Amino acid sequence: MVASTGTTAREGWSSRSAFVLAAIGSAVGLGNLVRFPAEAGANGGGAFVLFYIFCVVLIGLPVLLSEVLIGRHGQAAAPLSFRRIAEESGGSGAWSIVASLGVFSAFLVLSFYCVLGGWVLYYIGLFGADVFLSGPASGAFAGSSFEEVDALFGAMVSDGLSTSLLDIVFLAITFLFVARGVSGGIEKVAVYLMPAFFFLLLAITIYGMFGGAMARTVDYLFTFEPEKLTGEVMLAAVGQAFFSLSLGVAGMVTYGAYVGRDVNLASTSGVIAGADTAVALIAGLCIFPIVFAAGLEPSGGLGLMFQTLPHAFSDLPFGTLIGLAFFVMVAFAALTSSVSLMEAPTSWAMDRLGLARPVAAMLVTGAAAVLGVLSALSTGALAGFHPLGFIPLFEGLGILDLLDSFTGKLTMPIGALLTSVFVGWVVSRRLLDEESGLGGGVHRFWLFLVRWFCPLMLALILVSGIFPETTARLFATLGAG
Ligand code: TRP
């Protein structure tokens, strides 16, 4: 066994609700506010949404419980937790590699997530300046055409100096909380910002209700047309479910290590997954009415947040103020997620390198800043640089998109797959019985899911991510047959 100072084991959440809020803070982020609405729109609305909920319950929740359980029983940074449990169960200590891979991918996600966080800060600046210039009651960017509002995004992403600096600002804010420790910093950011986030989300949703487009939104998001449930839609839903729950990068293992013995892990995981899903659905009910009320059509991807919504705000009463509130809300959600992404490599550096927390966090911040600046420049000065462009999967991708694809299509599904195999097949039954907080039939059902269902579904996502065309053809053939 690796000599360990076990530093992380001495820290812990001050209460169950602090843990619940921090975990919800990790889960709720850009994935709920941008990715979910965009994916739902692109994938047939109701069919996607319904299947998404199915995936959260049958894949997300069992893997979430597995991750938190490994952390709590291991009481250490993720790799050491995996090793301890493997050895206690008579398995190989090499399972810690799964967590090491996870910690590394959490670091990669952190590096580009904070670039996007910096973009959000930039838009807070744009709307904030507008509130001062035109007052809170007017539409945003009064006097600008849609094209001019659109062009703000292009101007931002090609402005490498601003995006690099804002990336570093976002990283530095994240650092301030991580450096103060679990109960002193990480849970503080969640305890203050999550309630503020929920308040803003509800306020903006209610504002949207008055625009008159709620009926169309509900129609758009919830009309279930079974024929739209194709293989591709199902795979998009599975991928979205575990991205949104922060699974597959050992982040929830790390948070689990700070959970007390008296907490029921199963019911707590249920609360976390339920809240994350509710926020995704409410985000849809918040964003689309605003878009529809302005007479716009939803666009996919990042354009929805950085172009379509600013358009809409430019056309609506109190658009400057609501726009500002909206981007502040997004920044809060992104910050509680980036804190969790930084904590995984930080706790690793504390355990493995024996560093004090602030030093470990500084090391991670510095490394993430270097990679982050490269990502920030990849939409401008480095736009033509495609580091792994010779691999078909990564063809034509700049650093930012490459890191997103590499983690989303490879390391996260692999991490989640191996975690569920580990819990399903390696960890001793006695340990699972003691830790899961489940009884009888539900416990057996959970075991069935982590042994068979989750690995199978995750393997499918992985294959479809690597061979999109072959998989699409296969599904088309199956559908036709
Ligand atoms: N779940 C967050 C979101 O929806 C992002 C996130 C935080 C994440 N930690 C993660 C995603 C770990 C994958 C893995 O925005």
CSV table of C-alpha atoms and ligand atoms in Angstrom, one decimal:
chain,number,residue,atom,x,y,z
A,1,MET,CA,0.0,0.0,0.0
A,2,VAL,CA,1.1,3.5,-0.8
A,3,ALA,CA,2.3,5.4,2.3
A,4,SER,CA,-0.4,8.0,2.8
A,5,THR,CA,-0.7,10.9,5.1
A,6,GLY,CA,-4.5,10.3,4.9
A,7,THR,CA,-4.9,14.1,5.2
A,8,THR,CA,-8.3,14.2,3.5
A,9,ALA,CA,-9.8,11.7,5.9
A,10,ARG,CA,-9.7,14.2,8.7
A,11,GLU,CA,-11.8,16.7,6.8
A,12,GLY,CA,-15.5,16.4,6.5
A,13,TRP,CA,-18.8,18.1,5.7
A,14,SER,CA,-20.3,19.9,8.7
A,15,SER,CA,-23.7,18.3,8.1
A,16,ARG,CA,-25.7,16.0,5.8
A,17,SER,CA,-27.4,19.0,4.2
A,18,ALA,CA,-24.0,20.7,3.5
A,19,PHE,CA,-23.0,17.6,1.6
A,20,VAL,CA,-26.3,17.5,-0.2
A,21,LEU,CA,-26.0,21.1,-1.3
A,22,ALA,CA,-22.3,20.7,-2.4
A,23,ALA,CA,-23.1,17.6,-4.4
A,24,ILE,CA,-26.1,19.3,-6.0
A,25,GLY,CA,-23.8,22.3,-6.7
A,26,SER,CA,-21.4,20.0,-8.4
A,27,ALA,CA,-24.1,18.4,-10.5
A,28,VAL,CA,-26.0,21.6,-11.4
A,29,GLY,CA,-24.0,23.6,-13.9
A,30,LEU,CA,-23.6,24.5,-17.6
A,31,GLY,CA,-24.8,20.9,-18.4
A,32,ASN,CA,-28.2,21.7,-17.0
A,33,LEU,CA,-28.5,25.3,-18.2
A,34,VAL,CA,-27.0,25.0,-21.7
A,35,ARG,CA,-26.5,21.3,-22.7
A,36,PHE,CA,-29.8,19.9,-21.5
A,37,PRO,CA,-32.1,22.4,-23.3
A,38,ALA,CA,-30.0,22.3,-26.4
A,39,GLU,CA,-30.0,18.5,-26.5
A,40,ALA,CA,-33.7,18.3,-25.8
A,41,GLY,CA,-34.4,20.6,-28.6
A,42,ALA,CA,-32.2,18.8,-31.1
A,43,ASN,CA,-33.5,15.4,-30.1
A,44,GLY,CA,-37.2,15.5,-30.5
A,45,GLY,CA,-38.3,17.2,-27.2
A,46,GLY,CA,-40.6,14.9,-25.2
A,47,ALA,CA,-39.1,11.7,-26.4
A,48,PHE,CA,-35.6,12.8,-25.3
A,49,VAL,CA,-36.9,14.2,-22.0
A,50,LEU,CA,-38.8,11.1,-21.0
A,51,PHE,CA,-35.9,8.8,-21.9
A,52,TYR,CA,-33.5,11.1,-20.1
A,53,ILE,CA,-35.5,10.7,-16.8
A,54,PHE,CA,-35.5,6.9,-17.4
A,55,CYS,CA,-31.6,7.1,-17.7
A,56,VAL,CA,-31.2,9.2,-14.6
A,57,VAL,CA,-33.1,6.6,-12.5
A,58,LEU,CA,-31.6,3.4,-14.0
A,59,ILE,CA,-28.0,4.4,-14.9
A,60,GLY,CA,-27.2,7.7,-13.2
A,61,LEU,CA,-28.5,7.0,-9.8
A,62,PRO,CA,-26.9,3.5,-9.4
A,63,VAL,CA,-23.5,4.8,-10.5
A,64,LEU,CA,-23.9,7.9,-8.3
A,65,LEU,CA,-24.6,5.7,-5.3
A,66,SER,CA,-21.6,3.5,-6.3
A,67,GLU,CA,-19.2,6.5,-6.4
A,68,VAL,CA,-20.3,8.1,-3.2
A,69,LEU,CA,-20.1,4.7,-1.5
A,70,ILE,CA,-16.5,4.0,-2.6
A,71,GLY,CA,-15.5,7.5,-1.3
A,72,ARG,CA,-17.2,7.1,2.1
A,73,HIS,CA,-15.8,3.6,2.7
A,74,GLY,CA,-12.3,4.5,1.4
A,75,GLN,CA,-12.1,7.8,3.4
A,76,ALA,CA,-9.3,9.1,1.1
A,77,ALA,CA,-8.6,10.7,-2.2
A,78,ALA,CA,-10.3,8.6,-5.0
A,79,PRO,CA,-7.3,6.4,-6.1
A,80,LEU,CA,-6.5,5.4,-2.5
A,81,SER,CA,-10.2,4.8,-1.8
A,82,PHE,CA,-10.4,2.4,-4.8
A,83,ARG,CA,-7.2,0.6,-3.7
A,84,ARG,CA,-8.4,0.2,-0.1
A,85,ILE,CA,-11.7,-1.2,-1.1
A,86,ALA,CA,-10.2,-3.5,-3.7
A,87,GLU,CA,-7.7,-4.9,-1.3
A,88,GLU,CA,-10.3,-5.3,1.5
A,89,SER,CA,-12.5,-7.2,-1.0
A,90,GLY,CA,-9.6,-9.5,-2.1
A,91,GLY,CA,-9.3,-7.7,-5.5
A,92,SER,CA,-6.3,-6.1,-7.2
A,93,GLY,CA,-5.0,-2.8,-6.0
A,94,ALA,CA,-4.6,-1.9,-9.7
A,95,TRP,CA,-8.3,-0.8,-9.6
A,96,SER,CA,-6.9,2.5,-8.3
A,97,ILE,CA,-6.0,3.3,-11.9
A,98,VAL,CA,-9.7,3.8,-12.6
A,99,ALA,CA,-9.7,6.6,-10.1
A,100,SER,CA,-6.4,8.0,-11.3
A,101,LEU,CA,-7.8,8.3,-14.8
A,102,GLY,CA,-10.9,10.0,-13.3
A,103,VAL,CA,-8.8,12.5,-11.3
A,104,PHE,CA,-6.9,13.3,-14.5
A,105,SER,CA,-10.0,13.8,-16.5
A,106,ALA,CA,-11.5,16.0,-13.8
A,107,PHE,CA,-8.4,18.1,-14.2
A,108,LEU,CA,-8.9,18.3,-18.0
A,109,VAL,CA,-12.6,19.2,-17.6
A,110,LEU,CA,-11.7,21.8,-15.0
A,111,SER,CA,-9.2,23.4,-17.5
A,112,PHE,CA,-11.8,24.1,-20.2
A,113,TYR,CA,-14.9,24.5,-17.9
A,114,CYS,CA,-13.3,27.6,-16.4
A,115,VAL,CA,-12.8,29.0,-19.9
A,116,LEU,CA,-16.5,28.8,-20.4
A,117,GLY,CA,-16.9,30.3,-16.9
A,118,GLY,CA,-14.8,33.2,-18.1
A,119,TRP,CA,-17.1,33.6,-21.1
A,120,VAL,CA,-20.0,33.9,-18.6
A,121,LEU,CA,-18.1,36.6,-16.7
A,122,TYR,CA,-17.6,38.4,-20.0
A,123,TYR,CA,-21.4,38.4,-20.6
A,124,ILE,CA,-22.0,39.6,-17.0
A,125,GLY,CA,-19.7,42.5,-17.9
A,126,LEU,CA,-21.7,43.2,-21.1
A,127,PHE,CA,-25.1,43.1,-19.4
A,128,GLY,CA,-23.8,44.9,-16.3
A,129,ALA,CA,-22.4,47.8,-18.4
A,130,ASP,CA,-25.7,47.9,-20.3
A,131,VAL,CA,-27.7,48.2,-17.0
A,132,PHE,CA,-25.6,51.3,-16.2
A,133,LEU,CA,-25.8,52.7,-19.7
A,134,SER,CA,-29.5,52.2,-20.7
A,135,GLY,CA,-31.0,51.5,-17.3
A,136,PRO,CA,-32.6,48.3,-16.0
A,137,ALA,CA,-36.0,48.6,-17.7
A,138,SER,CA,-35.1,48.7,-21.3
A,139,GLY,CA,-34.3,45.8,-23.6
A,140,ALA,CA,-30.6,44.8,-23.6
A,141,PHE,CA,-28.2,46.5,-26.1
A,142,ALA,CA,-30.9,49.0,-27.2
A,143,GLY,CA,-30.3,50.3,-30.7
A,144,SER,CA,-28.2,47.3,-31.7
A,145,SER,CA,-29.5,45.0,-34.5
A,146,PHE,CA,-29.7,41.2,-34.0
A,147,GLU,CA,-26.6,40.9,-36.2
A,148,GLU,CA,-24.7,43.2,-33.8
A,149,VAL,CA,-25.8,41.3,-30.7
A,150,ASP,CA,-24.8,38.1,-32.5
A,151,ALA,CA,-21.4,39.5,-33.3
A,152,LEU,CA,-20.6,40.1,-29.6
A,153,PHE,CA,-20.0,36.3,-29.3
A,154,GLY,CA,-17.6,36.2,-32.2
A,155,ALA,CA,-15.8,39.3,-31.0
A,156,MET,CA,-15.4,37.7,-27.5
A,157,VAL,CA,-14.1,34.3,-28.6
A,158,SER,CA,-11.5,35.8,-30.9
A,159,ASP,CA,-10.3,38.2,-28.2
A,160,GLY,CA,-7.7,35.8,-26.6
A,161,LEU,CA,-6.4,38.3,-24.1
A,162,SER,CA,-9.8,38.9,-22.5
A,163,THR,CA,-10.9,35.2,-22.5
A,164,SER,CA,-7.5,34.1,-21.1
A,165,LEU,CA,-7.6,36.7,-18.3
A,166,LEU,CA,-11.2,35.8,-17.4
A,167,ASP,CA,-10.4,32.1,-17.4
A,168,ILE,CA,-7.7,32.8,-14.9
A,169,VAL,CA,-10.1,35.0,-12.8
A,170,PHE,CA,-12.6,32.2,-12.8
A,171,LEU,CA,-9.9,29.7,-11.8
A,172,ALA,CA,-8.7,32.0,-9.1
A,173,ILE,CA,-12.2,32.3,-7.6
A,174,THR,CA,-12.5,28.6,-7.6
A,175,PHE,CA,-9.1,28.3,-5.9
A,176,LEU,CA,-10.1,30.6,-3.1
A,177,PHE,CA,-12.8,28.2,-2.0
A,178,VAL,CA,-11.0,25.0,-2.6
A,179,ALA,CA,-7.9,26.3,-0.7
A,180,ARG,CA,-10.0,26.9,2.4
A,181,GLY,CA,-11.0,23.3,2.8
A,182,VAL,CA,-14.1,21.2,2.8
A,183,SER,CA,-16.2,22.8,5.6
A,184,GLY,CA,-14.4,26.2,5.4
A,185,GLY,CA,-14.7,26.8,1.7
A,186,ILE,CA,-16.2,24.1,-0.6
A,187,GLU,CA,-19.4,23.8,1.4
A,188,LYS,CA,-19.6,27.5,2.0
A,189,VAL,CA,-19.7,28.3,-1.7
A,190,ALA,CA,-22.6,25.8,-2.1
A,191,VAL,CA,-24.5,26.8,1.0
A,192,TYR,CA,-24.6,30.5,-0.1
A,193,LEU,CA,-24.7,30.2,-3.9
A,194,MET,CA,-27.1,27.3,-4.4
A,195,PRO,CA,-30.0,29.0,-2.6
A,196,ALA,CA,-29.3,32.2,-4.6
A,197,PHE,CA,-29.2,30.1,-7.7
A,198,PHE,CA,-32.6,28.6,-7.0
A,199,PHE,CA,-34.1,32.0,-6.3
A,200,LEU,CA,-32.8,33.4,-9.6
A,201,LEU,CA,-33.9,30.4,-11.5
A,202,LEU,CA,-37.5,30.6,-10.2
A,203,ALA,CA,-37.6,34.4,-10.6
A,204,ILE,CA,-36.5,34.3,-14.2
A,205,THR,CA,-38.9,31.4,-14.9
A,206,ILE,CA,-41.8,33.3,-13.5
A,207,TYR,CA,-40.8,36.3,-15.6
A,208,GLY,CA,-40.8,34.1,-18.6
A,209,MET,CA,-44.4,32.9,-17.8
A,210,PHE,CA,-45.7,36.4,-18.5
A,211,GLY,CA,-44.3,36.4,-22.0
A,212,GLY,CA,-47.1,34.1,-23.2
A,213,ALA,CA,-44.9,31.3,-24.6
A,214,MET,CA,-45.3,28.8,-21.8
A,215,ALA,CA,-47.8,26.7,-23.6
A,216,ARG,CA,-45.6,26.4,-26.6
A,217,THR,CA,-42.6,25.5,-24.3
A,218,VAL,CA,-44.5,22.8,-22.5
A,219,ASP,CA,-45.5,21.4,-25.9
A,220,TYR,CA,-42.0,21.6,-27.1
A,221,LEU,CA,-40.4,19.9,-24.1
A,222,PHE,CA,-43.0,17.4,-23.1
A,223,THR,CA,-45.1,16.1,-26.1
A,224,PHE,CA,-44.1,12.5,-26.2
A,225,GLU,CA,-44.0,11.1,-29.8
A,226,PRO,CA,-42.8,7.5,-29.5
A,227,GLU,CA,-41.6,7.4,-33.1
A,228,LYS,CA,-39.0,10.1,-32.3
A,229,LEU,CA,-37.3,7.8,-29.8
A,230,THR,CA,-34.5,6.6,-32.1
A,231,GLY,CA,-31.2,5.0,-31.1
A,232,GLU,CA,-29.3,8.3,-31.4
A,233,VAL,CA,-31.8,10.1,-29.2
A,234,MET,CA,-31.4,7.4,-26.5
A,235,LEU,CA,-27.7,7.6,-26.6
A,236,ALA,CA,-27.7,11.4,-26.4
A,237,ALA,CA,-30.0,11.0,-23.3
A,238,VAL,CA,-27.7,8.6,-21.6
A,239,GLY,CA,-24.6,10.7,-22.2
A,240,GLN,CA,-26.4,13.8,-21.0
A,241,ALA,CA,-27.6,12.0,-17.8
A,242,PHE,CA,-24.2,11.1,-16.5
A,243,PHE,CA,-22.5,14.4,-17.6
A,244,SER,CA,-25.2,16.2,-15.7
A,245,LEU,CA,-24.7,14.1,-12.6
A,246,SER,CA,-20.9,14.7,-12.6
A,247,LEU,CA,-20.2,11.0,-13.0
A,248,GLY,CA,-17.2,9.1,-14.3
A,249,VAL,CA,-14.4,11.4,-13.2
A,250,ALA,CA,-14.2,10.3,-9.5
A,251,GLY,CA,-15.6,13.7,-8.4
A,252,MET,CA,-18.4,12.2,-6.4
A,253,VAL,CA,-16.0,9.6,-4.9
A,254,THR,CA,-14.0,12.6,-3.7
A,255,TYR,CA,-17.0,14.3,-2.1
A,256,GLY,CA,-18.2,10.9,-0.7
A,257,ALA,CA,-14.9,10.7,1.3
A,258,TYR,CA,-16.1,13.6,3.4
A,259,VAL,CA,-19.5,12.1,4.3
A,260,GLY,CA,-20.2,10.9,7.8
A,261,ARG,CA,-21.1,7.3,8.7
A,262,ASP,CA,-24.6,8.2,9.8
A,263,VAL,CA,-25.7,9.4,6.4
A,264,ASN,CA,-28.0,7.1,4.3
A,265,LEU,CA,-26.2,7.1,1.0
A,266,ALA,CA,-29.1,5.7,-1.1
A,267,SER,CA,-31.7,8.2,-0.1
A,268,THR,CA,-29.1,11.1,-0.3
A,269,SER,CA,-28.1,10.0,-3.8
A,270,GLY,CA,-31.8,10.1,-4.7
A,271,VAL,CA,-32.2,13.6,-3.5
A,272,ILE,CA,-29.1,14.8,-5.4
A,273,ALA,CA,-30.2,13.1,-8.7
A,274,GLY,CA,-33.8,14.4,-8.2
A,275,ALA,CA,-32.7,18.0,-7.7
A,276,ASP,CA,-30.3,17.9,-10.6
A,277,THR,CA,-33.1,16.6,-12.9
A,278,ALA,CA,-35.6,19.1,-11.6
A,279,VAL,CA,-33.1,22.0,-12.3
A,280,ALA,CA,-32.6,20.7,-15.9
A,281,LEU,CA,-36.4,20.6,-16.5
A,282,ILE,CA,-36.9,24.0,-14.9
A,283,ALA,CA,-34.0,25.4,-17.0
A,284,GLY,CA,-35.9,24.3,-20.1
A,285,LEU,CA,-39.1,26.0,-18.7
A,286,CYS,CA,-37.0,29.1,-18.0
A,287,ILE,CA,-35.1,29.5,-21.3
A,288,PHE,CA,-37.5,28.5,-24.0
A,289,PRO,CA,-40.4,30.9,-23.1
A,290,ILE,CA,-38.0,33.8,-23.3
A,291,VAL,CA,-36.7,32.6,-26.7
A,292,PHE,CA,-40.2,32.0,-28.1
A,293,ALA,CA,-41.6,35.2,-26.7
A,294,ALA,CA,-39.0,37.1,-28.7
A,295,GLY,CA,-40.1,35.3,-31.8
A,296,LEU,CA,-36.9,33.3,-32.1
A,297,GLU,CA,-36.2,29.6,-32.8
A,298,PRO,CA,-33.9,27.8,-30.4
A,299,SER,CA,-30.4,27.1,-31.7
A,300,GLY,CA,-28.3,24.3,-30.6
A,301,GLY,CA,-25.1,24.2,-28.6
A,302,LEU,CA,-23.4,27.3,-27.1
A,303,GLY,CA,-25.3,29.6,-29.5
A,304,LEU,CA,-28.4,29.1,-27.4
A,305,MET,CA,-26.9,30.8,-24.4
A,306,PHE,CA,-24.5,33.3,-26.0
A,307,GLN,CA,-26.5,34.4,-29.1
A,308,THR,CA,-30.2,33.4,-29.1
A,309,LEU,CA,-30.8,34.4,-25.4
A,310,PRO,CA,-29.0,37.8,-25.7
A,311,HIS,CA,-31.2,38.3,-28.8
A,312,ALA,CA,-34.2,37.6,-26.8
A,313,PHE,CA,-33.2,39.8,-23.9
A,314,SER,CA,-32.7,42.7,-26.4
A,315,ASP,CA,-36.3,42.5,-27.3
A,316,LEU,CA,-38.0,42.1,-23.9
A,317,PRO,CA,-38.9,44.6,-21.2
A,318,PHE,CA,-36.3,44.6,-18.4
A,319,GLY,CA,-34.1,42.7,-20.8
A,320,THR,CA,-30.9,44.2,-19.4
A,321,LEU,CA,-31.7,43.4,-15.9
A,322,ILE,CA,-33.0,39.9,-16.5
A,323,GLY,CA,-30.1,39.2,-18.8
A,324,LEU,CA,-27.7,40.3,-16.1
A,325,ALA,CA,-29.5,38.1,-13.5
A,326,PHE,CA,-29.5,35.2,-15.9
A,327,PHE,CA,-25.7,35.3,-16.4
A,328,VAL,CA,-25.0,35.8,-12.7
A,329,MET,CA,-27.2,32.7,-12.1
A,330,VAL,CA,-25.2,30.7,-14.7
A,331,ALA,CA,-21.9,31.9,-13.1
A,332,PHE,CA,-23.1,30.7,-9.6
A,333,ALA,CA,-23.9,27.2,-11.0
A,334,ALA,CA,-20.7,27.0,-12.9
A,335,LEU,CA,-18.6,28.0,-9.9
A,336,THR,CA,-20.0,25.3,-7.6
A,337,SER,CA,-19.2,22.8,-10.4
A,338,SER,CA,-15.7,24.0,-11.0
A,339,VAL,CA,-15.0,23.8,-7.2
A,340,SER,CA,-15.9,20.1,-7.4
A,341,LEU,CA,-13.7,19.6,-10.5
A,342,MET,CA,-10.7,21.2,-8.7
A,343,GLU,CA,-11.2,19.3,-5.5
A,344,ALA,CA,-10.6,15.9,-7.1
A,345,PRO,CA,-7.1,16.6,-8.3
A,346,THR,CA,-6.4,18.7,-5.2
A,347,SER,CA,-7.2,15.9,-2.8
A,348,TRP,CA,-5.1,13.6,-4.9
A,349,ALA,CA,-2.1,15.9,-4.6
A,350,MET,CA,-2.6,16.2,-0.9
A,351,ASP,CA,-2.8,12.4,-0.4
A,352,ARG,CA,-0.2,11.4,-2.9
A,353,LEU,CA,2.4,14.2,-2.8
A,354,GLY,CA,1.8,15.0,0.9
A,355,LEU,CA,1.2,18.6,0.2
A,356,ALA,CA,-0.8,21.0,2.4
A,357,ARG,CA,-4.2,21.9,0.9
A,358,PRO,CA,-3.4,25.4,-0.3
A,359,VAL,CA,-0.2,24.3,-2.0
A,360,ALA,CA,-2.0,21.4,-3.7
A,361,ALA,CA,-4.8,23.6,-4.9
A,362,MET,CA,-2.3,26.2,-6.2
A,363,LEU,CA,-0.5,23.5,-8.1
A,364,VAL,CA,-3.7,22.3,-9.8
A,365,THR,CA,-4.8,25.9,-10.5
A,366,GLY,CA,-1.4,26.7,-12.1
A,367,ALA,CA,-1.5,23.7,-14.3
A,368,ALA,CA,-5.2,24.3,-15.2
A,369,ALA,CA,-4.4,27.9,-16.1
A,370,VAL,CA,-1.7,26.8,-18.6
A,371,LEU,CA,-4.0,24.4,-20.3
A,372,GLY,CA,-6.9,26.8,-20.0
A,373,VAL,CA,-5.1,29.6,-21.7
A,374,LEU,CA,-4.4,27.3,-24.6
A,375,SER,CA,-8.1,26.5,-24.7
A,376,ALA,CA,-9.1,30.1,-24.5
A,377,LEU,CA,-6.8,30.9,-27.5
A,378,SER,CA,-8.1,27.9,-29.5
A,379,THR,CA,-11.1,29.9,-30.5
A,380,GLY,CA,-8.9,32.8,-31.7
A,381,ALA,CA,-5.2,32.9,-32.3
A,382,LEU,CA,-4.8,29.1,-32.2
A,383,ALA,CA,-7.9,28.3,-34.2
A,384,GLY,CA,-6.0,26.4,-36.8
A,385,PHE,CA,-4.1,24.2,-34.3
A,386,HIS,CA,-5.7,20.7,-34.1
A,387,PRO,CA,-3.4,18.7,-31.9
A,388,LEU,CA,-4.9,15.2,-32.4
A,389,GLY,CA,-6.4,16.0,-35.8
A,390,PHE,CA,-4.9,12.9,-37.3
A,391,ILE,CA,-7.3,10.7,-35.3
A,392,PRO,CA,-10.7,10.6,-37.1
A,393,LEU,CA,-12.6,11.0,-33.8
A,394,PHE,CA,-10.8,14.3,-33.1
A,395,GLU,CA,-10.5,15.6,-36.7
A,396,GLY,CA,-10.7,19.4,-37.0
A,397,LEU,CA,-11.0,20.0,-33.2
A,398,GLY,CA,-9.1,22.9,-31.6
A,399,ILE,CA,-7.9,22.4,-28.0
A,400,LEU,CA,-11.1,23.4,-26.3
A,401,ASP,CA,-13.3,21.2,-28.4
A,402,LEU,CA,-10.7,18.4,-28.2
A,403,LEU,CA,-10.7,18.4,-24.4
A,404,ASP,CA,-14.5,18.4,-24.4
A,405,SER,CA,-14.7,15.5,-26.8
A,406,PHE,CA,-11.8,13.5,-25.3
A,407,THR,CA,-13.3,13.6,-21.8
A,408,GLY,CA,-17.0,13.4,-22.8
A,409,LYS,CA,-16.7,10.6,-25.3
A,410,LEU,CA,-13.8,8.6,-23.9
A,411,THR,CA,-12.6,9.1,-20.3
A,412,MET,CA,-16.0,9.8,-18.6
A,413,PRO,CA,-17.9,6.8,-20.1
A,414,ILE,CA,-14.8,4.6,-19.5
A,415,GLY,CA,-14.6,5.8,-15.9
A,416,ALA,CA,-18.3,5.3,-15.2
A,417,LEU,CA,-18.2,1.9,-16.9
A,418,LEU,CA,-15.3,0.6,-14.9
A,419,THR,CA,-16.7,2.1,-11.6
A,420,SER,CA,-19.9,0.1,-12.1
A,421,VAL,CA,-18.0,-3.1,-13.0
A,422,PHE,CA,-15.8,-2.5,-9.9
A,423,VAL,CA,-18.8,-2.1,-7.6
A,424,GLY,CA,-20.8,-4.9,-9.3
A,425,TRP,CA,-18.1,-7.5,-9.6
A,426,VAL,CA,-15.1,-6.8,-7.3
A,427,VAL,CA,-16.3,-5.1,-4.1
A,428,SER,CA,-17.4,-7.6,-1.5
A,429,ARG,CA,-21.1,-8.2,-1.0
A,430,ARG,CA,-20.7,-7.7,2.8
A,431,LEU,CA,-19.3,-4.2,2.3
A,432,LEU,CA,-22.0,-3.2,-0.1
A,433,ASP,CA,-24.7,-4.5,2.2
A,434,GLU,CA,-23.3,-2.4,5.0
A,435,GLU,CA,-22.8,0.8,3.1
A,436,SER,CA,-25.6,1.1,0.5
A,437,GLY,CA,-28.4,2.1,2.8
A,438,LEU,CA,-30.7,-0.1,0.7
A,439,GLY,CA,-32.6,-3.2,1.8
A,440,GLY,CA,-34.1,-6.3,0.3
A,441,GLY,CA,-35.4,-6.2,-3.2
A,442,VAL,CA,-34.2,-2.7,-3.9
A,443,HIS,CA,-30.7,-3.6,-2.9
A,444,ARG,CA,-30.8,-6.6,-5.2
A,445,PHE,CA,-32.2,-4.5,-8.0
A,446,TRP,CA,-29.3,-2.0,-7.6
A,447,LEU,CA,-26.8,-4.8,-7.8
A,448,PHE,CA,-28.4,-6.1,-11.0
A,449,LEU,CA,-28.1,-2.5,-12.5
A,450,VAL,CA,-24.5,-2.0,-11.6
A,451,ARG,CA,-23.5,-5.6,-12.7
A,452,TRP,CA,-25.3,-5.8,-16.0
A,453,PHE,CA,-27.5,-2.9,-17.1
A,454,CYS,CA,-25.1,0.1,-16.5
A,455,PRO,CA,-22.0,-1.6,-18.0
A,456,LEU,CA,-23.9,-2.6,-21.0
A,457,MET,CA,-25.5,0.9,-21.6
A,458,LEU,CA,-22.2,2.6,-20.9
A,459,ALA,CA,-20.4,0.3,-23.3
A,460,LEU,CA,-23.0,1.3,-26.0
A,461,ILE,CA,-22.4,5.0,-25.4
A,462,LEU,CA,-18.7,4.5,-25.7
A,463,VAL,CA,-18.9,2.5,-28.9
A,464,SER,CA,-21.3,5.0,-30.4
A,465,GLY,CA,-19.1,7.9,-29.4
A,466,ILE,CA,-16.1,6.3,-31.1
A,467,PHE,CA,-17.9,4.9,-34.2
A,468,PRO,CA,-20.8,7.3,-34.7
A,469,GLU,CA,-21.5,6.3,-38.3
A,470,THR,CA,-21.3,2.6,-37.8
A,471,THR,CA,-23.6,2.8,-34.8
A,472,ALA,CA,-26.1,5.0,-36.6
A,473,ARG,CA,-26.2,2.5,-39.5
A,474,LEU,CA,-26.7,-0.3,-37.0
A,475,PHE,CA,-29.6,1.4,-35.3
A,476,ALA,CA,-31.2,2.3,-38.7
A,477,THR,CA,-31.0,-1.4,-39.6
A,478,LEU,CA,-32.5,-2.5,-36.3
A,479,GLY,CA,-35.2,0.1,-36.6
A,480,ALA,CA,-36.1,-1.0,-40.2
A,481,GLY,CA,-36.0,-4.7,-39.3
B,1,TRP,N1,-22.3,18.3,-13.9
B,1,TRP,C1,-21.8,19.6,-14.2
B,1,TRP,C2,-22.8,20.3,-15.2
B,1,TRP,O1,-23.8,19.8,-15.5
B,1,TRP,C3,-20.5,19.7,-14.7
B,1,TRP,C4,-19.5,18.9,-13.9
B,1,TRP,C5,-19.0,19.1,-12.7
B,1,TRP,C6,-19.0,17.6,-14.3
B,1,TRP,N2,-18.2,18.1,-12.3
B,1,TRP,C7,-18.2,17.2,-13.3
B,1,TRP,C8,-19.2,16.9,-15.4
B,1,TRP,C9,-17.6,16.0,-13.4
B,1,TRP,C10,-18.5,15.7,-15.5
B,1,TRP,C11,-17.8,15.2,-14.5
B,1,TRP,O2,-22.4,21.4,-15.7
